[in-house]
GROMACS .gro file of C-alpha atoms in nm:
model
  306
    1MET     CA    1   0.000   0.000   0.000
    2SER     CA    2   0.117   0.355  -0.076
    3LEU     CA    3   0.100   0.659   0.151
    4PRO     CA    4  -0.269   0.742   0.215
    5LEU     CA    5  -0.356   1.078   0.059
    6VAL     CA    6  -0.698   1.245   0.082
    7PHE     CA    7  -0.842   1.484  -0.178
    8HIS     CA    8  -1.171   1.580  -0.343
    9ASP     CA    9  -1.253   1.769  -0.660
   10ASP     CA   10  -1.481   1.998  -0.454
   11TYR     CA   11  -1.173   2.163  -0.300
   12SER     CA   12  -1.119   2.443  -0.553
   13PRO     CA   13  -1.448   2.625  -0.620
   14GLN     CA   14  -1.438   2.949  -0.815
   15LEU     CA   15  -1.375   3.274  -0.628
   16PRO     CA   16  -1.420   3.623  -0.776
   17PRO     CA   17  -1.133   3.719  -1.013
   18GLY     CA   18  -0.837   3.865  -0.829
   19HIS     CA   19  -0.937   3.732  -0.487
   20ARG     CA   20  -0.625   3.694  -0.273
   21PHE     CA   21  -0.712   3.355  -0.128
   22PRO     CA   22  -0.541   3.093  -0.349
   23MET     CA   23  -0.836   2.852  -0.377
   24GLU     CA   24  -0.692   2.684  -0.686
   25LYS     CA   25  -0.384   2.568  -0.493
   26PHE     CA   26  -0.561   2.250  -0.381
   27ARG     CA   27  -0.630   2.140  -0.738
   28LEU     CA   28  -0.279   2.242  -0.847
   29LEU     CA   29  -0.130   2.047  -0.556
   30ARG     CA   30  -0.314   1.736  -0.671
   31ASP     CA   31  -0.196   1.793  -1.027
   32HIS     CA   32   0.166   1.837  -0.917
   33LEU     CA   33   0.169   1.520  -0.706
   34VAL     CA   34   0.022   1.322  -0.995
   35GLU     CA   35   0.266   1.473  -1.246
   36ARG     CA   36   0.560   1.387  -1.020
   37GLY     CA   37   0.440   1.029  -0.988
   38LEU     CA   38   0.382   1.037  -0.613
   39THR     CA   39   0.023   0.924  -0.661
   40THR     CA   40  -0.250   0.885  -0.922
   41ASP     CA   41  -0.586   1.055  -0.926
   42GLN     CA   42  -0.750   0.714  -0.886
   43ALA     CA   43  -0.542   0.636  -0.576
   44LEU     CA   44  -0.647   0.953  -0.392
   45LEU     CA   45  -0.907   0.885  -0.124
   46ARG     CA   46  -1.226   1.090  -0.152
   47PRO     CA   47  -1.397   1.197   0.171
   48GLU     CA   48  -1.764   1.222   0.253
   49LEU     CA   49  -1.927   1.543   0.375
   50CYS     CA   50  -1.880   1.595   0.747
   51SER     CA   51  -2.204   1.564   0.941
   52ALA     CA   52  -2.357   1.857   1.125
   53ASP     CA   53  -2.334   1.662   1.450
   54ILE     CA   54  -1.958   1.625   1.412
   55LEU     CA   55  -1.917   1.993   1.321
   56ALA     CA   56  -2.115   2.081   1.633
   57LEU     CA   57  -1.857   1.911   1.855
   58ALA     CA   58  -1.641   2.221   1.804
   59HIS     CA   59  -1.889   2.481   1.679
   60ASP     CA   60  -2.214   2.643   1.782
   61ARG     CA   61  -2.488   2.451   1.600
   62HIS     CA   62  -2.672   2.770   1.507
   63TYR     CA   63  -2.354   2.907   1.348
   64VAL     CA   64  -2.310   2.582   1.151
   65GLU     CA   65  -2.669   2.600   1.025
   66ARG     CA   66  -2.642   2.968   0.933
   67TYR     CA   67  -2.319   2.925   0.741
   68CYS     CA   68  -2.430   2.616   0.553
   69GLY     CA   69  -2.759   2.790   0.469
   70GLY     CA   70  -2.596   3.112   0.353
   71ASP     CA   71  -2.741   3.322   0.635
   72MET     CA   72  -2.427   3.525   0.705
   73SER     CA   73  -2.410   3.898   0.765
   74ARG     CA   74  -2.186   4.132   0.568
   75GLU     CA   75  -1.971   4.184   0.878
   76GLU     CA   76  -1.930   3.808   0.928
   77LEU     CA   77  -1.822   3.761   0.567
   78ARG     CA   78  -1.581   4.054   0.598
   79ARG     CA   79  -1.419   3.889   0.900
   80LEU     CA   80  -1.400   3.560   0.710
   81GLY     CA   81  -1.252   3.718   0.398
   82LEU     CA   82  -1.442   3.492   0.158
   83PRO     CA   83  -1.774   3.536  -0.022
   84TRP     CA   84  -2.050   3.282   0.044
   85SER     CA   85  -2.162   3.039  -0.223
   86PRO     CA   86  -2.325   2.693  -0.216
   87GLU     CA   87  -2.008   2.553  -0.375
   88LEU     CA   88  -1.783   2.702  -0.108
   89ALA     CA   89  -2.014   2.578   0.169
   90GLN     CA   90  -2.001   2.226   0.029
   91ARG     CA   91  -1.624   2.249  -0.015
   92THR     CA   92  -1.588   2.358   0.348
   93VAL     CA   93  -1.790   2.070   0.491
   94ARG     CA   94  -1.620   1.823   0.256
   95ALA     CA   95  -1.273   1.940   0.358
   96VAL     CA   96  -1.347   1.878   0.727
   97GLY     CA   97  -1.454   1.529   0.624
   98GLY     CA   98  -1.120   1.498   0.448
   99SER     CA   99  -0.922   1.585   0.758
  100LEU     CA  100  -1.125   1.336   0.962
  101LEU     CA  101  -1.064   1.064   0.704
  102ALA     CA  102  -0.691   1.141   0.698
  103ALA     CA  103  -0.677   1.119   1.078
  104GLU     CA  104  -0.852   0.780   1.075
  105LEU     CA  105  -0.606   0.657   0.812
  106ALA     CA  106  -0.312   0.782   1.020
  107LEU     CA  107  -0.438   0.586   1.321
  108GLN     CA  108  -0.472   0.278   1.102
  109HIS     CA  109  -0.143   0.300   0.913
  110GLY     CA  110   0.078   0.534   1.118
  111LEU     CA  111   0.086   0.820   0.868
  112ALA     CA  112  -0.153   0.994   0.628
  113CYS     CA  113  -0.183   1.336   0.464
  114HIS     CA  114  -0.464   1.562   0.349
  115LEU     CA  115  -0.424   1.784   0.044
  116ALA     CA  116  -0.612   2.056   0.235
  117GLY     CA  117  -0.694   2.138   0.600
  118GLY     CA  118  -0.547   2.345   0.877
  119THR     CA  119  -0.829   2.599   0.924
  120HIS     CA  120  -0.706   2.708   1.264
  121HIS     CA  121  -0.858   3.059   1.280
  122ALA     CA  122  -1.217   2.931   1.287
  123HIS     CA  123  -1.373   2.990   1.631
  124HIS     CA  124  -1.660   2.822   1.812
  125ASP     CA  125  -1.925   3.061   1.681
  126HIS     CA  126  -1.762   3.265   1.405
  127ALA     CA  127  -1.532   3.252   1.105
  128SER     CA  128  -1.202   3.438   1.077
  129GLY     CA  129  -0.903   3.465   0.847
  130PHE     CA  130  -1.034   3.247   0.560
  131CYS     CA  131  -1.130   2.975   0.812
  132ILE     CA  132  -1.493   2.864   0.856
  133PHE     CA  133  -1.489   2.534   1.049
  134ASN     CA  134  -1.186   2.431   1.254
  135ASP     CA  135  -1.082   2.089   1.127
  136LEU     CA  136  -0.797   2.057   1.380
  137ALA     CA  137  -1.030   2.097   1.678
  138ILE     CA  138  -1.297   1.880   1.516
  139ILE     CA  139  -1.050   1.594   1.463
  140ALA     CA  140  -0.938   1.615   1.825
  141LEU     CA  141  -1.286   1.629   1.975
  142SER     CA  142  -1.429   1.362   1.747
  143LEU     CA  143  -1.152   1.111   1.818
  144LEU     CA  144  -1.152   1.183   2.191
  145GLU     CA  145  -1.530   1.152   2.222
  146SER     CA  146  -1.536   0.827   2.026
  147GLY     CA  147  -1.259   0.680   2.242
  148ARG     CA  148  -1.034   0.625   1.940
  149VAL     CA  149  -0.759   0.815   2.122
  150GLY     CA  150  -0.687   0.913   2.480
  151ARG     CA  151  -0.477   1.220   2.400
  152VAL     CA  152  -0.412   1.428   2.088
  153LEU     CA  153  -0.133   1.680   2.031
  154ILE     CA  154  -0.180   1.949   1.767
  155PHE     CA  155   0.154   2.074   1.636
  156ASP     CA  156   0.072   2.388   1.440
  157CYS     CA  157   0.359   2.528   1.231
  158ASP     CA  158   0.156   2.778   1.030
  159VAL     CA  159   0.319   3.123   1.049
  160HIS     CA  160   0.004   3.258   1.219
  161GLN     CA  161  -0.105   3.157   1.566
  162GLY     CA  162  -0.380   2.893   1.582
  163ASP     CA  163  -0.606   3.117   1.787
  164GLY     CA  164  -0.934   2.946   1.704
  165THR     CA  165  -0.796   2.603   1.789
  166ALA     CA  166  -0.660   2.730   2.120
  167ARG     CA  167  -0.990   2.885   2.226
  168ILE     CA  168  -1.209   2.592   2.119
  169LEU     CA  169  -0.989   2.340   2.302
  170GLU     CA  170  -0.886   2.547   2.604
  171ASP     CA  171  -1.097   2.335   2.842
  172THR     CA  172  -1.014   1.999   2.679
  173ALA     CA  173  -0.722   1.866   2.880
  174ASP     CA  174  -0.650   1.573   2.648
  175ALA     CA  175  -0.618   1.795   2.340
  176VAL     CA  176  -0.277   1.962   2.367
  177THR     CA  177  -0.240   2.272   2.148
  178VAL     CA  178   0.108   2.377   2.037
  179SER     CA  179   0.148   2.683   1.814
  180LEU     CA  180   0.485   2.767   1.659
  181HIS     CA  181   0.424   3.103   1.491
  182CYS     CA  182   0.566   3.445   1.411
  183GLU     CA  183   0.481   3.664   1.708
  184LYS     CA  184   0.444   3.984   1.502
  185ASN     CA  185   0.172   3.861   1.272
  186PHE     CA  186  -0.202   3.792   1.250
  187PRO     CA  187  -0.395   3.765   1.474
  188ALA     CA  188  -0.307   4.085   1.655
  189ARG     CA  189  -0.479   3.958   1.969
  190LYS     CA  190  -0.337   3.616   2.045
  191ALA     CA  191  -0.520   3.336   2.222
  192ARG     CA  192  -0.352   3.114   2.480
  193SER     CA  193  -0.248   2.774   2.350
  194ASP     CA  194  -0.116   2.511   2.589
  195TRP     CA  195   0.224   2.589   2.438
  196ASP     CA  196   0.283   2.909   2.241
  197ILE     CA  197   0.624   2.949   2.080
  198GLY     CA  198   0.634   3.300   1.936
  199LEU     CA  199   0.917   3.352   1.687
  200PRO     CA  200   1.080   3.681   1.582
  201PRO     CA  201   1.039   3.806   1.224
  202GLY     CA  202   1.320   3.704   0.991
  203MET     CA  203   1.408   3.376   1.162
  204GLY     CA  204   1.586   3.142   0.919
  205ASP     CA  205   1.627   2.770   0.869
  206ALA     CA  206   1.883   2.676   1.135
  207GLU     CA  207   1.722   2.862   1.424
  208TYR     CA  208   1.371   2.751   1.326
  209LEU     CA  209   1.465   2.384   1.294
  210LYS     CA  210   1.633   2.392   1.635
  211VAL     CA  211   1.308   2.519   1.788
  212VAL     CA  212   1.113   2.240   1.615
  213ASP     CA  213   1.355   1.974   1.738
  214ASP     CA  214   1.375   2.109   2.092
  215THR     CA  215   0.997   2.148   2.122
  216LEU     CA  216   0.910   1.798   1.999
  217SER     CA  217   1.195   1.636   2.194
  218TYR     CA  218   1.040   1.779   2.510
  219LEU     CA  219   0.667   1.762   2.445
  220LEU     CA  220   0.624   1.420   2.283
  221PRO     CA  221   0.779   1.226   2.575
  222LEU     CA  222   0.595   1.453   2.820
  223TYR     CA  223   0.245   1.399   2.676
  224GLN     CA  224   0.286   1.069   2.488
  225PRO     CA  225  -0.008   1.144   2.257
  226ASP     CA  226  -0.194   0.877   2.064
  227LEU     CA  227  -0.199   1.102   1.755
  228VAL     CA  228  -0.017   1.413   1.638
  229ILE     CA  229  -0.205   1.649   1.406
  230TYR     CA  230   0.058   1.840   1.211
  231ASP     CA  231  -0.035   2.170   1.047
  232ALA     CA  232   0.242   2.212   0.789
  233GLY     CA  233   0.176   2.571   0.684
  234VAL     CA  234   0.418   2.693   0.418
  235ASP     CA  235   0.360   3.061   0.496
  236VAL     CA  236   0.683   3.043   0.697
  237HIS     CA  237   0.864   3.049   0.357
  238ARG     CA  238   1.075   3.357   0.292
  239ASP     CA  239   0.874   3.447  -0.022
  240ASP     CA  240   0.526   3.404   0.126
  241ALA     CA  241   0.299   3.704   0.077
  242LEU     CA  242   0.165   3.699   0.435
  243GLY     CA  243   0.451   3.548   0.634
  244LEU     CA  244   0.741   3.723   0.805
  245LEU     CA  245   0.984   3.435   0.856
  246ASN     CA  246   1.277   3.342   0.634
  247LEU     CA  247   1.270   2.968   0.566
  248SER     CA  248   1.402   2.830   0.238
  249HIS     CA  249   1.242   2.549   0.042
  250GLN     CA  250   1.506   2.315   0.186
  251GLY     CA  251   1.416   2.442   0.532
  252LEU     CA  252   1.052   2.348   0.472
  253ALA     CA  253   1.157   2.000   0.364
  254MET     CA  254   1.378   1.955   0.670
  255ARG     CA  255   1.099   2.075   0.899
  256ASP     CA  256   0.844   1.833   0.756
  257THR     CA  257   1.086   1.542   0.774
  258ALA     CA  258   1.185   1.632   1.130
  259VAL     CA  259   0.825   1.648   1.255
  260ILE     CA  260   0.732   1.316   1.094
  261ASP     CA  261   1.049   1.146   1.219
  262HIS     CA  262   0.997   1.273   1.575
  263CYS     CA  263   0.652   1.114   1.574
  264LEU     CA  264   0.717   0.788   1.390
  265GLY     CA  265   1.043   0.738   1.580
  266ARG     CA  266   0.830   0.720   1.895
  267ASP     CA  267   0.557   0.506   1.732
  268ILE     CA  268   0.313   0.798   1.739
  269PRO     CA  269   0.079   0.819   1.438
  270VAL     CA  270   0.083   1.154   1.259
  271VAL     CA  271  -0.161   1.315   1.019
  272GLY     CA  272  -0.047   1.607   0.804
  273VAL     CA  273  -0.265   1.894   0.680
  274ILE     CA  274  -0.130   2.166   0.454
  275GLY     CA  275  -0.220   2.486   0.641
  276GLY     CA  276  -0.160   2.833   0.501
  277GLY     CA  277   0.045   2.956   0.210
  278TYR     CA  278   0.010   3.265  -0.010
  279ASP     CA  279   0.175   3.353  -0.339
  280LYS     CA  280   0.053   3.512  -0.662
  281ASP     CA  281   0.225   3.226  -0.846
  282ARG     CA  282  -0.025   2.956  -0.754
  283ALA     CA  283   0.171   2.675  -0.922
  284LEU     CA  284   0.482   2.767  -0.722
  285LEU     CA  285   0.272   2.774  -0.406
  286ALA     CA  286   0.136   2.427  -0.482
  287ARG     CA  287   0.491   2.299  -0.514
  288ARG     CA  288   0.571   2.437  -0.169
  289HIS     CA  289   0.273   2.257  -0.020
  290ALA     CA  290   0.376   1.938  -0.200
  291GLN     CA  291   0.687   1.913   0.014
  292LEU     CA  292   0.481   1.778   0.303
  293HIS     CA  293   0.365   1.489   0.088
  294PHE     CA  294   0.711   1.414  -0.052
  295SER     CA  295   0.856   1.411   0.300
  296ALA     CA  296   0.572   1.188   0.419
  297ASP     CA  297   0.615   0.950   0.126
  298ASP     CA  298   0.986   0.921   0.201
  299ALA     CA  299   0.910   0.845   0.569
  300TRP     CA  300   0.640   0.595   0.468
  301LYS     CA  301   0.904   0.397   0.279
  302ARG     CA  302   1.185   0.438   0.535
  303TYR     CA  303   0.968   0.316   0.823
  304GLY     CA  304   0.816   0.033   0.620
  305LEU     CA  305   0.459   0.146   0.687
  306ARG     CA  306   0.168  -0.036   0.523
   0.00000   0.00000   0.00000
């Protein structure tokens, strides 16, 4: 069996011309992985829509119903940063289903990746920063409630703090939130994760990778989670339009490999989601996101997973 990868054709609905959110990156990521021979379109696993009951584990049910029904105010859509459409609503619910499927596959096989996910700015009762429903918190709460895991650790390496995740899970002791982010970046008002590692603007590969290694070397033995949810945001790249860090493409690759190796080396399953990334060159951006999947595929083979 090859590395489990989750994707759906719903993931790239049309946005208005010139919109700054790179919605087409999900489709381009799929195309790039297929072109490079990492997978085939037929081998990609297609998720179901996430149920309203599962969404409501992390979100106010009235908010879920209003968003899915298109009953959003102008101010709410401004805070989200995306226009509402039936296609985007379906994409949003499908993508949460994709993260849940990827997490289940990681528990079964040790490692799996989603070609989307990482919507960490979504809060219990409102959207924010291009994020509508928080797939990271939903995975954690769903698996904990079902008894599939006893403890989950979310390792969020997006350049922006995972404020929505932190607030949704602040009273869930067995969901450990770790946010490794640029301190001088969105959101201006930070939440309180279990572990916040705020980084200075301009930090490069060597210093960043040391923080990753030191953090995981301490936290994984301390918490011994049954699953790590890894948000592999590429907006830490030096050329990202919204990031303020200075990682190279090689630095991204080394980070992804390090996170996966820290987990698999301790027999901890890990699921990867792609997180944020912003560039006017959407094909280049897709190639940055693809590094997670190449690193995971390499680990899949090195550890003999099946």
